[in-house]
Amino acid sequence: MTWSSVSFSLLDTFWLFLALCFLVAFCVHKASAQLPGLYRKSSLFTLFQDLIRYGKTKQKLNRAEWLRVFDVPKRWFWHFYAISVFWNVFLLLLSINFIYQLQSYPSWLTGMLKILTGVPSFDGQAPQLSTVLVQLLLCVHSLRRLLECLFVSVFSDGVMHLVQYLFGLGYYIVLGLTVLCSDQMAKGPGTLLSQLDWIHVGGFVLFIAASLLQHQSTVLLARLRKGKSG
């Protein structure tokens, strides 16, 4: 395989760009720790730290008042999962409707998937078992995290940047579309049950175990914040 034969869709480019942004931010953050004190008091350094930090990590950051205009309460984390539940349940219902009622996706969604993948047509191709299973588990994960945010987690008065908030809102929307786009990478013929493989069962069991562990950790962390120290 040569570099000339490698092609990236718009969706591939988006996730690659996002990963590079995180990598660059991490490297800059590590490098900035070695800067002299004079440079660490500059407005550019403060702006960068304000963008990457949230919650308690912002408390010791000496920020100008105008930067606080972009603060959003950290307890608004539940908004991310609420959006994810409604959006990904909607996509899952469309997939189920496609499979059992043979009704294609809405034209606006089909057009969006074509743009993201560069594949000319989605017509006549029902979702694979892997896709439907990931959609289902994504819905379960989002619902669990939403309930944890509302009824388990104890949030402080910490804040996050508006950019982080908008990123969180958009993340699960793009993630749901990414799952649907994965159907174009490998076509699984036959009914959903005929596509069932050991890797689906293993992945499902791993998901359940990881979810239980994460929930237990969330409960333990919440209990630590219910004392007099807050």
XYZ file of N, CA and C in Angstrom:
690
model
N 0.841 -1.195 0.000
C 0.000 0.000 0.000
C 0.875 1.244 0.000
N 0.594 2.171 -0.892
C 1.347 3.411 -0.978
C 0.500 4.557 -0.451
N 1.184 5.678 -0.149
C 0.465 6.837 0.363
C -0.543 7.354 -0.661
N -0.242 7.166 -1.959
C -1.162 7.648 -2.993
C -2.482 6.879 -2.995
N -2.460 5.642 -2.452
C -3.675 4.827 -2.437
C -4.509 5.053 -1.187
N -3.992 5.821 -0.244
C -4.714 6.095 0.995
C -5.621 7.296 0.794
N -6.901 7.122 1.062
C -7.855 8.224 0.923
C -8.572 8.426 2.247
N -8.809 9.674 2.574
C -9.485 10.021 3.812
C -10.827 10.662 3.488
N -11.868 10.187 4.150
C -13.164 10.832 4.021
C -13.188 12.065 4.918
N -14.244 12.839 4.796
C -14.390 14.021 5.645
C -14.445 13.612 7.109
N -15.101 12.476 7.379
C -15.205 11.988 8.753
C -13.844 11.554 9.291
N -13.059 10.853 8.462
C -11.704 10.456 8.856
C -10.851 11.685 9.160
N -10.970 12.680 8.314
C -10.192 13.915 8.489
C -10.572 14.613 9.780
N -11.859 14.626 10.089
C -12.331 15.270 11.320
C -11.731 14.624 12.557
N -11.819 13.278 12.635
C -11.303 12.587 13.826
C -9.776 12.664 13.908
N -9.113 12.645 12.751
C -7.658 12.798 12.742
C -7.266 14.192 13.231
N -7.974 15.205 12.760
C -7.707 16.583 13.184
C -7.945 16.727 14.680
N -9.010 16.117 15.172
C -9.326 16.197 16.599
C -8.233 15.539 17.434
N -7.765 14.368 16.986
C -6.705 13.670 17.714
C -5.415 14.483 17.721
N -5.105 15.112 16.588
C -3.895 15.942 16.503
C -4.005 17.165 17.417
N -5.190 17.733 17.518
C -5.401 18.882 18.405
C -5.128 18.505 19.860
N -5.617 17.343 20.269
C -5.364 16.881 21.632
C -3.882 16.615 21.854
N -3.231 16.034 20.849
C -1.804 15.742 20.967
C -0.990 17.032 21.064
N -1.306 17.995 20.222
C -0.590 19.273 20.245
C -0.827 19.995 21.567
N -2.075 19.984 22.049
C -2.385 20.636 23.323
C -1.624 19.988 24.475
N -1.533 18.660 24.436
C -0.800 17.947 25.481
C 0.681 18.312 25.451
N 1.264 18.343 24.254
C 2.692 18.672 24.123
C 2.969 20.110 24.552
N 2.093 21.034 24.155
C 2.269 22.433 24.546
C 2.141 22.592 26.053
N 1.190 21.868 26.634
C 1.004 21.931 28.086
C 2.245 21.441 28.824
N 2.808 20.328 28.364
C 4.014 19.795 28.996
C 5.199 20.738 28.811
N 5.326 21.301 27.622
C 6.433 22.207 27.347
C 6.299 23.516 28.128
N 5.059 23.978 28.312
C 4.843 25.246 29.007
C 5.233 25.177 30.481
N 5.272 23.968 31.030
C 5.670 23.814 32.436
C 7.133 24.172 32.646
N 7.908 24.175 31.560
C 9.334 24.490 31.655
C 9.631 25.969 31.370
N 8.589 26.737 31.078
C 8.785 28.151 30.779
C 9.161 28.945 32.031
N 9.933 29.998 31.864
C 10.233 30.885 33.004
C 8.959 31.521 33.548
N 9.017 31.938 34.804
C 7.847 32.504 35.450
C 7.274 33.702 34.732
N 8.127 34.502 34.078
C 7.666 35.691 33.371
C 6.711 35.332 32.241
N 7.053 34.286 31.473
C 6.216 33.884 30.352
C 4.930 33.206 30.831
N 4.995 32.567 31.982
C 3.818 31.871 32.501
C 2.778 32.843 33.045
N 3.139 34.105 33.132
C 2.181 35.123 33.553
C 1.599 35.887 32.374
N 1.984 35.504 31.175
C 1.502 36.200 29.990
C 0.036 35.870 29.724
N -0.640 36.749 28.994
C -2.058 36.559 28.682
C -2.270 35.362 27.761
N -1.310 35.104 26.854
C -1.433 33.967 25.944
C -1.376 32.647 26.702
N -0.461 32.552 27.661
C -0.356 31.350 28.480
C -1.631 31.142 29.293
N -2.155 32.218 29.867
C -3.378 32.128 30.671
C -4.559 31.697 29.818
N -4.642 32.241 28.597
C -5.734 31.873 27.696
C -5.678 30.396 27.343
N -4.485 29.889 27.076
C -4.333 28.473 26.746
C -4.740 27.594 27.932
N -4.282 27.943 29.124
C -4.628 27.169 30.312
C -6.125 27.224 30.591
N -6.731 28.373 30.308
C -8.163 28.521 30.531
C -8.957 27.608 29.604
N -8.441 27.374 28.402
C -9.130 26.533 27.427
C -9.034 25.047 27.768
N -7.929 24.615 28.358
C -7.729 23.179 28.570
C -8.117 22.718 29.972
N -8.292 23.641 30.909
C -8.593 23.260 32.294
C -10.077 23.418 32.608
N -10.540 22.653 33.599
C -11.903 22.832 34.093
C -11.973 22.337 35.529
N -13.036 22.740 36.221
C -13.217 22.306 37.611
C -12.162 22.874 38.541
N -11.661 22.019 39.407
C -10.695 22.441 40.413
C -9.389 22.933 39.811
N -9.034 22.439 38.640
C -7.764 22.834 38.032
C -7.758 24.295 37.603
N -8.946 24.935 37.568
C -9.019 26.352 37.223
C -8.871 27.259 38.445
N -9.008 26.704 39.641
C -9.080 27.530 40.842
C -7.805 28.323 41.089
N -6.657 27.754 40.785
C -5.391 28.434 41.037
C -4.893 29.217 39.827
N -5.725 29.272 38.798
C -5.346 29.990 37.586
C -5.736 31.454 37.724
N -4.752 32.315 37.607
C -4.986 33.759 37.744
C -5.529 34.299 36.421
N -6.856 34.390 36.323
C -7.491 34.777 35.070
C -8.026 36.195 35.138
N -8.037 36.842 33.972
C -8.654 38.164 33.874
C -10.179 38.015 33.944
N -10.857 39.071 34.325
C -12.310 39.017 34.488
C -13.022 38.716 33.177
N -12.476 39.202 32.045
C -13.157 38.981 30.779
C -13.171 37.510 30.391
N -12.195 36.739 30.886
C -12.176 35.303 30.597
C -13.290 34.565 31.329
N -13.715 35.088 32.461
C -14.761 34.439 33.252
C -16.132 34.538 32.590
N -16.236 35.413 31.592
C -17.494 35.518 30.850
C -17.818 34.208 30.137
N -16.778 33.453 29.780
C -16.961 32.208 29.035
C -17.083 30.990 29.955
N -17.202 31.210 31.250
C -17.343 30.098 32.193
C -18.748 29.500 32.123
N -18.799 28.180 32.145
C -20.057 27.430 32.176
C -19.993 26.474 33.364
N -21.050 26.355 34.166
C -21.016 25.453 35.330
C -20.650 24.021 34.951
N -19.768 23.433 35.706
C -19.353 22.052 35.442
C -20.514 21.077 35.613
N -21.476 21.416 36.453
C -22.619 20.538 36.676
C -23.506 20.408 35.431
N -23.231 21.222 34.411
C -23.980 21.095 33.161
C -23.513 19.904 32.336
N -22.657 19.098 32.901
C -22.218 17.870 32.222
C -23.410 17.026 31.778
N -24.507 17.086 32.521
C -25.656 16.246 32.191
C -26.264 16.616 30.836
N -26.008 17.850 30.375
C -26.510 18.253 29.068
C -25.942 17.366 27.964
N -24.660 17.002 28.105
C -24.021 16.169 27.081
C -24.760 14.846 26.921
N -25.056 14.222 28.033
C -25.671 12.900 27.989
C -27.150 12.968 27.624
N -27.810 14.071 27.973
C -29.200 14.245 27.554
C -29.290 14.347 26.039
N -28.402 15.153 25.453
C -28.351 15.268 23.990
C -28.039 13.908 23.371
N -27.099 13.192 23.967
C -26.692 11.895 23.440
C -27.838 10.894 23.476
N -28.586 10.873 24.573
C -29.707 9.933 24.690
C -30.735 10.190 23.595
N -31.178 11.433 23.465
C -32.216 11.745 22.480
C -31.733 11.506 21.050
N -30.515 11.935 20.736
C -30.001 11.824 19.374
C -29.731 10.373 18.995
N -29.044 9.632 19.866
C -28.658 8.265 19.513
C -29.813 7.283 19.607
N -30.789 7.542 20.478
C -32.006 6.728 20.467
C -32.763 6.967 19.164
N -32.788 8.212 18.719
C -33.428 8.544 17.437
C -32.763 7.796 16.282
N -31.427 7.791 16.247
C -30.709 7.076 15.182
C -30.928 5.568 15.279
N -30.983 5.046 16.507
C -31.222 3.616 16.689
C -32.606 3.228 16.184
N -33.607 4.055 16.464
C -34.960 3.769 15.991
C -35.023 3.817 14.470
N -34.282 4.732 13.861
C -34.230 4.779 12.400
C -33.614 3.507 11.828
N -32.563 3.009 12.496
C -31.915 1.780 12.038
C -32.848 0.582 12.160
N -33.557 0.497 13.291
C -34.509 -0.611 13.494
C -35.644 -0.519 12.480
N -36.094 0.701 12.221
C -37.157 0.906 11.241
C -36.686 0.506 9.841
N -35.416 0.760 9.560
C -34.820 0.373 8.276
C -34.811 -1.149 8.140
N -34.457 -1.832 9.215
C -34.303 -3.289 9.166
C -35.642 -4.003 9.058
N -36.606 -3.596 9.907
C -37.852 -4.358 10.007
C -39.002 -3.778 9.184
N -38.956 -2.473 8.888
C -40.010 -1.864 8.081
C -39.537 -1.507 6.675
N -38.228 -1.733 6.416
C -37.635 -1.453 5.106
C -37.823 -0.007 4.667
N -37.840 0.895 5.640
C -37.959 2.319 5.340
C -36.573 2.964 5.422
N -36.179 3.592 4.353
C -34.852 4.185 4.286
C -34.718 5.351 5.256
N -33.469 5.755 5.497
C -33.213 6.921 6.334
C -33.807 8.166 5.681
N -34.118 9.180 6.469
C -34.570 10.447 5.879
C -33.520 10.989 4.914
N -33.980 11.732 3.924
C -33.079 12.226 2.883
C -31.990 13.123 3.452
N -32.320 13.928 4.483
C -31.313 14.818 5.067
C -30.205 14.029 5.749
N -30.583 12.883 6.376
C -29.581 12.057 7.045
C -28.730 11.323 6.013
N -29.373 10.799 4.977
C -28.638 10.117 3.913
C -27.638 11.059 3.250
N -28.068 12.297 2.986
C -27.173 13.274 2.393
C -26.001 13.595 3.292
N -26.269 13.676 4.610
C -25.199 13.958 5.560
C -24.187 12.820 5.599
N -24.668 11.579 5.581
C -23.772 10.422 5.609
C -22.928 10.353 4.331
N -23.527 10.714 3.202
C -22.777 10.732 1.939
C -21.640 11.740 1.991
N -21.925 12.914 2.565
C -20.900 13.951 2.669
C -19.767 13.502 3.589
N -20.131 12.874 4.708
C -19.128 12.479 5.698
C -18.237 11.342 5.202
N -18.817 10.408 4.449
C -18.060 9.223 4.030
C -17.510 9.331 2.613
N -18.141 10.136 1.781
C -17.745 10.192 0.383
C -18.291 9.042 -0.426
N -19.091 8.164 0.205
C -19.706 7.028 -0.498
C -20.945 7.532 -1.224
N -21.095 7.228 -2.516
C -22.173 7.827 -3.317
C -23.579 7.446 -2.900
N -23.782 6.232 -2.331
C -25.154 5.820 -2.055
C -25.229 4.921 -0.834
N -26.283 5.151 -0.029
C -26.576 4.288 1.107
C -27.837 3.474 0.847
N -28.418 3.615 -0.308
C -29.711 3.004 -0.604
C -29.623 1.482 -0.594
N -30.616 0.866 0.031
C -30.743 -0.576 0.003
C -29.813 -1.328 0.924
N -29.042 -0.635 1.711
C -28.117 -1.330 2.605
C -28.570 -1.180 4.050
N -29.091 -2.239 4.605
C -29.554 -2.201 5.987
C -28.357 -2.212 6.930
N -28.507 -1.650 8.142
C -27.403 -1.610 9.107
C -26.947 -3.008 9.495
N -25.680 -3.142 9.784
C -25.122 -4.407 10.238
C -25.418 -4.618 11.724
N -25.215 -5.834 12.180
C -25.397 -6.148 13.591
C -24.428 -5.341 14.449
N -23.180 -5.217 13.998
C -22.191 -4.461 14.768
C -22.642 -3.023 14.968
N -23.200 -2.443 13.913
C -23.645 -1.052 13.992
C -24.800 -0.900 14.970
N -25.796 -1.759 14.851
C -26.968 -1.688 15.728
C -26.566 -1.950 17.175
N -25.651 -2.889 17.385
C -25.211 -3.201 18.742
C -24.472 -2.013 19.360
N -23.593 -1.378 18.588
C -22.878 -0.200 19.102
C -23.856 0.932 19.393
N -24.845 1.124 18.519
C -25.856 2.148 18.766
C -26.605 1.875 20.071
N -26.973 0.612 20.292
C -27.692 0.242 21.505
C -26.843 0.490 22.742
N -25.581 0.064 22.709
C -24.704 0.234 23.869
C -24.386 1.715 24.107
N -24.303 2.492 23.043
C -24.079 3.930 23.196
C -25.276 4.586 23.881
N -26.474 4.146 23.536
C -27.681 4.664 24.187
C -27.710 4.274 25.663
N -27.359 3.025 25.955
C -27.341 2.557 27.353
C -26.301 3.336 28.157
N -25.120 3.518 27.573
C -24.061 4.264 28.264
C -24.498 5.699 28.547
N -25.078 6.349 27.553
C -25.491 7.742 27.715
C -26.590 7.880 28.760
N -27.547 6.946 28.754
C -28.627 6.988 29.739
C -28.087 6.765 31.145
N -27.158 5.825 31.286
C -26.565 5.579 32.607
C -25.814 6.804 33.106
N -25.018 7.414 32.247
C -24.259 8.594 32.656
C -25.181 9.768 32.959
N -26.289 9.882 32.232
C -27.252 10.948 32.512
C -27.868 10.767 33.898
N -28.268 9.545 34.224
C -28.851 9.275 35.536
C -27.822 9.474 36.646
N -26.579 9.106 36.390
C -25.528 9.321 37.385
C -25.292 10.806 37.635
N -25.283 11.596 36.563
C -25.073 13.040 36.708
C -26.209 13.690 37.496
N -27.437 13.189 37.289
C -28.598 13.797 37.925
C -28.818 13.329 39.360
N -28.488 12.061 39.644
C -28.881 11.495 40.927
C -27.730 10.931 41.769
N -26.526 10.827 41.217
C -25.422 10.231 41.961
C -24.292 11.233 42.188
N -23.793 11.816 41.121
C -22.634 12.700 41.210
C -22.932 13.941 42.042
N -21.915 14.384 42.764
C -22.010 15.604 43.561
C -21.033 16.608 42.953
N -21.560 17.600 42.265
C -20.722 18.572 41.573
C -20.418 19.763 42.482
N -19.202 20.252 42.366
C -18.809 21.459 43.086
C -19.238 22.677 42.275
N -18.776 23.838 42.680
C -19.082 25.058 41.943
C -18.058 25.324 40.847
N -17.335 24.280 40.438
C -16.337 24.420 39.393
C -16.964 24.774 38.055
N -16.132 25.235 37.145
C -16.615 25.669 35.836
C -15.787 25.027 34.733
N -16.291 25.135 33.530
C -15.539 24.742 32.342
C -15.696 25.837 31.297
N -14.852 25.814 30.295
C -14.893 26.845 29.263
C -16.053 26.588 28.305
N -16.588 27.645 27.744
C -17.683 27.522 26.794
C -17.296 26.645 25.604
N -16.037 26.723 25.171
C -15.565 25.885 24.062
C -15.653 24.414 24.437
N -15.271 24.063 25.669
C -15.373 22.685 26.138
C -16.830 22.240 26.177
N -17.712 23.130 26.579
C -19.142 22.816 26.656
C -19.704 22.536 25.264
N -19.391 23.388 24.303
C -19.879 23.202 22.940
C -19.294 21.936 22.317
N -18.032 21.654 22.638
C -17.417 20.414 22.151
C -18.162 19.198 22.690
N -18.498 19.239 23.986
C -19.213 18.123 24.589
C -20.586 17.909 23.966
N -21.269 19.005 23.627
C -22.588 18.886 23.001
C -22.489 18.246 21.619
N -21.453 18.637 20.880
C -21.309 18.129 19.517
C -20.694 16.751 19.427
N -19.964 16.354 20.474
C -19.201 15.108 20.416
C -20.103 13.898 20.182
N -21.172 13.768 20.975
C -22.011 12.584 20.861
C -22.864 12.613 19.597
N -23.138 13.809 19.074
C -23.852 13.895 17.805
C -22.987 13.333 16.683
N -21.731 13.778 16.631
C -20.812 13.273 15.601
C -20.513 11.794 15.829
N -20.437 11.383 17.090
C -20.165 9.974 17.392
C -21.279 9.079 16.863
N -22.533 9.502 17.040
C -23.654 8.728 16.515
C -23.612 8.614 15.009
N -23.249 9.710 14.331
C -23.120 9.675 12.874
C -21.965 8.782 12.446
N -20.890 8.792 13.228
C -19.728 7.946 12.917
C -20.099 6.471 12.954
N -20.927 6.096 13.922
C -21.367 4.699 14.020
C -22.146 4.302 12.771
N -23.035 5.171 12.313
C -23.801 4.868 11.105
C -22.896 4.780 9.876
N -21.906 5.653 9.827
C -20.986 5.657 8.680
C -20.160 4.378 8.609
N -19.989 3.704 9.727
C -19.164 2.492 9.745
C -19.777 1.378 8.899
N -21.071 1.494 8.589
C -21.714 0.494 7.739
C -21.098 0.433 6.352
N -20.501 1.535 5.923
C -19.936 1.569 4.590
C -18.557 0.918 4.516
N -17.970 0.601 5.668
C -16.617 0.034 5.683
C -16.623 -1.477 5.465
N -17.695 -2.135 5.934
C -17.780 -3.593 5.778
C -19.237 -4.000 5.727
N -19.613 -4.683 4.692
C -21.011 -5.075 4.515
C -21.231 -6.482 5.054
N -22.202 -6.600 5.972
C -22.513 -7.906 6.528
C -23.812 -8.441 5.947
N -23.774 -9.439 5.066
C -24.986 -9.967 4.438
C -25.794 -10.799 5.424
N -27.080 -10.977 5.087
C -27.917 -11.832 5.909
C -28.608 -11.071 7.021
N -29.396 -11.818 7.802
C -30.129 -11.221 8.912
C -29.166 -10.859 10.045
N -29.685 -10.108 11.018
C -28.843 -9.710 12.139
C -28.333 -10.915 12.917
N -29.218 -11.889 13.168
C -28.809 -13.060 13.945
C -27.768 -13.886 13.205
N -27.838 -13.915 11.877
C -26.864 -14.691 11.111
C -25.480 -14.053 11.158
N -25.405 -12.769 11.507
C -24.126 -12.078 11.603
C -23.491 -12.212 12.981
N -24.236 -12.780 13.929
C -23.751 -12.884 15.301
C -22.471 -13.704 15.366
N -21.467 -13.149 16.049
C -20.170 -13.812 16.159
C -19.705 -13.711 17.606
N -18.653 -14.459 17.923
C -18.146 -14.443 19.297
C -17.643 -13.067 19.694
N -17.174 -12.293 18.727
C -16.640 -10.976 19.050
C -17.747 -10.040 19.529
N -18.986 -10.242 19.045
C -20.111 -9.443 19.519
C -20.424 -9.773 20.973
N -20.424 -11.064 21.279
C -20.704 -11.492 22.655
C -19.603 -11.021 23.596
N -18.349 -11.191 23.164
C -17.235 -10.755 23.996
C -17.241 -9.252 24.233
N -17.531 -8.489 23.184
C -17.596 -7.034 23.323
C -18.720 -6.602 24.237
N -19.861 -7.279 24.147
C -21.007 -6.963 25.001
C -20.688 -7.229 26.469
N -20.072 -8.368 26.731
C -19.707 -8.715 28.115
C -18.685 -7.723 28.662
N -17.706 -7.355 27.841
C -16.696 -6.383 28.260
C -17.334 -5.027 28.557
N -18.296 -4.628 27.742
C -18.998 -3.360 27.955
C -19.738 -3.363 29.291
N -20.458 -4.448 29.574
C -21.215 -4.546 30.825
C -20.278 -4.489 32.034
N -19.170 -5.236 31.961
C -18.214 -5.244 33.075
C -17.606 -3.859 33.286
N -17.218 -3.189 32.201
C -16.627 -1.850 32.308
C -17.645 -0.840 32.822
N -18.907 -0.979 32.413
C -19.960 -0.066 32.863
C -20.206 -0.210 34.364
N -20.235 -1.447 34.838
C -20.433 -1.682 36.272
C -19.275 -1.117 37.083
N -18.061 -1.297 36.569
C -16.882 -0.768 37.254
C -16.907 0.760 37.285
N -17.271 1.381 36.172
C -17.334 2.842 36.128
C -18.426 3.371 37.055
N -19.561 2.687 37.097
C -20.642 3.116 37.994
C -20.219 3.008 39.452
N -19.547 1.918 39.779
C -19.069 1.750 41.152
C -18.090 2.857 41.523
N -17.210 3.212 40.601
C -16.243 4.285 40.847
C -16.948 5.628 41.023
N -17.980 5.861 40.218
C -18.747 7.104 40.324
C -19.432 7.218 41.677
N -19.997 6.106 42.143
C -20.663 6.101 43.457
C -19.663 6.368 44.570
N -18.487 5.745 44.493
C -17.465 5.953 45.522
C -16.988 7.395 45.549
N -16.774 7.984 44.380
C -16.337 9.376 44.314
C -17.414 10.316 44.850
N -18.676 10.001 44.550
C -19.772 10.843 45.042
C -19.856 10.795 46.561
N -19.630 9.642 47.154
C -19.684 9.514 48.608
C -18.559 10.299 49.282
N -17.418 10.413 48.614
C -16.297 11.175 49.174
C -16.621 12.656 49.268
N -17.570 13.136 48.452
C -17.877 14.559 48.410
C -19.084 14.911 49.259
N -19.627 13.946 49.984
C -20.818 14.215 50.795
C -20.462 14.541 52.247
N -19.163 14.610 52.541
C -18.731 14.925 53.896
C -18.690 16.429 54.133
N -18.198 16.840 55.311
C -18.145 18.253 55.648
C -17.182 19.029 54.758
N -16.193 18.345 54.211
C -15.214 19.022 53.355
C -15.784 19.363 51.992
N -16.961 18.797 51.664
C -17.582 19.069 50.370
C -17.021 18.228 49.273
